Amino acid sequence: MSATLGSLLKSLQPDWSMTLLERLDQPGLESSGPWNNAGTGHSALCELNYTPKTADGGVDVSKAITVNEQFQLSRQFWAHGVDNGLLKDPSSFINPVPHVSFVRGTENVDYLRKRYDALAGHPLFAGLEWVHDHDEFARRLPLMAEGRDPSEDVAVSWTDHGTDVDFGSLTAQLLGNLSSQGADIRYRHQVKGLKRDTDGTWRVKVKDLDDGRTIWISAKFVFVGAGGGAIQLLQKAGIEEIKGFAGFPVSGEFIRCLDETVTAKHEAKVYGMAAVGAPPMSVPHLDTRVIGGQRSLLFGPYAGWTPKFLKEGSFTDLPLSVRPHNLMPMAAVGVTSWGLIKYLVLELAKSRGRKVQDLQVFAPLAEEGDWELITAGQRVQVVRKKGRFGGSLEFGTTVVNASDGTIAGLLGASPGASTAVAAMLDVLERCFPGQIDGWRPQLKEIVPSYGVSLGDNPTLYSDLKTWTDRSLGLAQA
Ligand SMILES: Cc1cc2nc3c(=O)[nH]c(=O)nc-3n(C[C@H](O)[C@H](O)[C@H](O)COP(=O)(O)OP(=O)(O)OC[C@H]3O[C@@H](n4cnc5c(N)ncnc54)[C@H](O)[C@@H]3O)c2cc1C
């Protein structure tokens, strides 16, 4: 997020000075690291949690269209970066991988068909295919077909327009470029607190983790791009707008296969359905990953629990984030979120063998010995005050900013890195109301669909798709 915002601001105001503080010794080692997330270029091509069933038996596709529109902004930002030398060989961070939704059983097949019917005619979902035939299923997804009961009713929707993204590589490249343009990037520097000065500027308290010194940095604008740690820093800044917010951490694991005889049989990101009552981030998926030029398979996620807000965080993160203003929302969520709590308890109790059984729903002949367990990044779900005493648990991301626009931060995890550009454009609009109109022409050069619905402008979408496919190396053979 910070790398995206920094890159946008550097293009708009090259004369502004910029400092980026990172507590770890390299960029993109927390949630954005390639093995800490699933690397799905979230554009709702396959994720069923963006297309819930409606009460009348239909399918609501509005969220899917929004997420896809947001992802288009990211594609354009990255394509512009490649065209202008900010990003190198696109295959180092983005690769084409088909996106597939997978369901079993008549009722779910019926739901997927309705989803397909609702989306297939939409310009952003052009090319979506329906597969409800065992032979075709086996041709496209051999690993998932091997050993499968032929009487099982399975269906998939398929598109060749999906992507796998290495957000860690992307972060490192954007920051490398920012540094070469004069931004002051300091690793092993931890932000400890923020204070507002009498003239309205922020004084940021920073610890140099190498020599233990404390330094203070002044800034007219601060973006708290600390991932799961953002809520604590926004609380320390003492802004009114963070009141009523809390964070609920959920850790996770994936299982990974690097064996080429297995990975060669699966070339897709296949998303299934969450169990009834389970939260959206529990959706199981079997993903082709392309990291550092190597193809692998990732399956999961399996949820875990720790009070840490970052993978490299502290066990005191959650308790120290509790404040009088967020106690009631947290308590209310604790009482009403039985589905999540039950899901977490069941996930924690899962043995390794049981985890492989979950995988076998996707790949029936999967063998435990071919897969290794890896720890994923931390998600800190947003708890928000609702009404006087209530609270709600949210699974999306939300920008929180001070009303004077001098500080902003991003809370939450999903759709996450894929929609970083949309989220950071939102930050620019909220925090720079005096500049945004003057910036618009330059922003439209970087992200031409900024402010435009591509769904309503299919010709523009087609032109931009052709450009981004070509620049990002995603064009179909
Ligand atoms: C299991 C999992 C799967 C996911 N799958 C996907 C996916 O498939 N597709 C997708 O688009 N998104 C996915 N996401 C979400 C995505 O990973 C995140 O939304 C995104 O990476 C967040 O980026 P960020 O810059 O906000 O945070 P991070 O990448 O976490 O970066 C925050 C940085 O701030 C640093 N920091 C924290 N506190 C301080 C401090 N006090 N001082 C200095 N530095 C500090 C951290 O060290 C870190 O480097 C997934 C997330 C998880 C956890």
Coordinates of C-alpha atoms in Angstrom, one line a residue, residues 3 20 22 24-37 166-173 175 187:
A3 CA 4.8 1.6 -2.1
L20 CA 9.4 5.5 4.2
E22 CA 10.0 -0.1 7.5
L24 CA 12.0 -5.2 8.9
D25 CA 15.3 -5.4 6.9
Q26 CA 13.7 -5.8 3.5
P27 CA 10.5 -4.7 1.7
G28 CA 7.3 -6.8 1.5
L29 CA 8.0 -9.4 4.1
E30 CA 4.7 -9.1 5.9
S31 CA 1.3 -9.7 4.3
S32 CA 2.6 -8.6 0.8
G33 CA 5.3 -11.3 0.8
P34 CA 4.6 -13.9 -1.9
W35 CA 4.2 -16.9 0.5
N36 CA 2.2 -14.9 3.0
N37 CA -0.8 -14.4 0.7
D166 CA 3.9 -11.7 -6.6
F167 CA 3.1 -8.6 -4.4
G168 CA 6.4 -8.9 -2.6
S169 CA 8.4 -8.5 -5.9
L170 CA 6.1 -5.7 -6.9
T171 CA 6.6 -3.9 -3.5
A172 CA 10.4 -4.3 -3.8
Q173 CA 10.5 -2.9 -7.4
L175 CA 10.3 0.9 -3.6
Y187 CA 14.8 -0.3 6.8

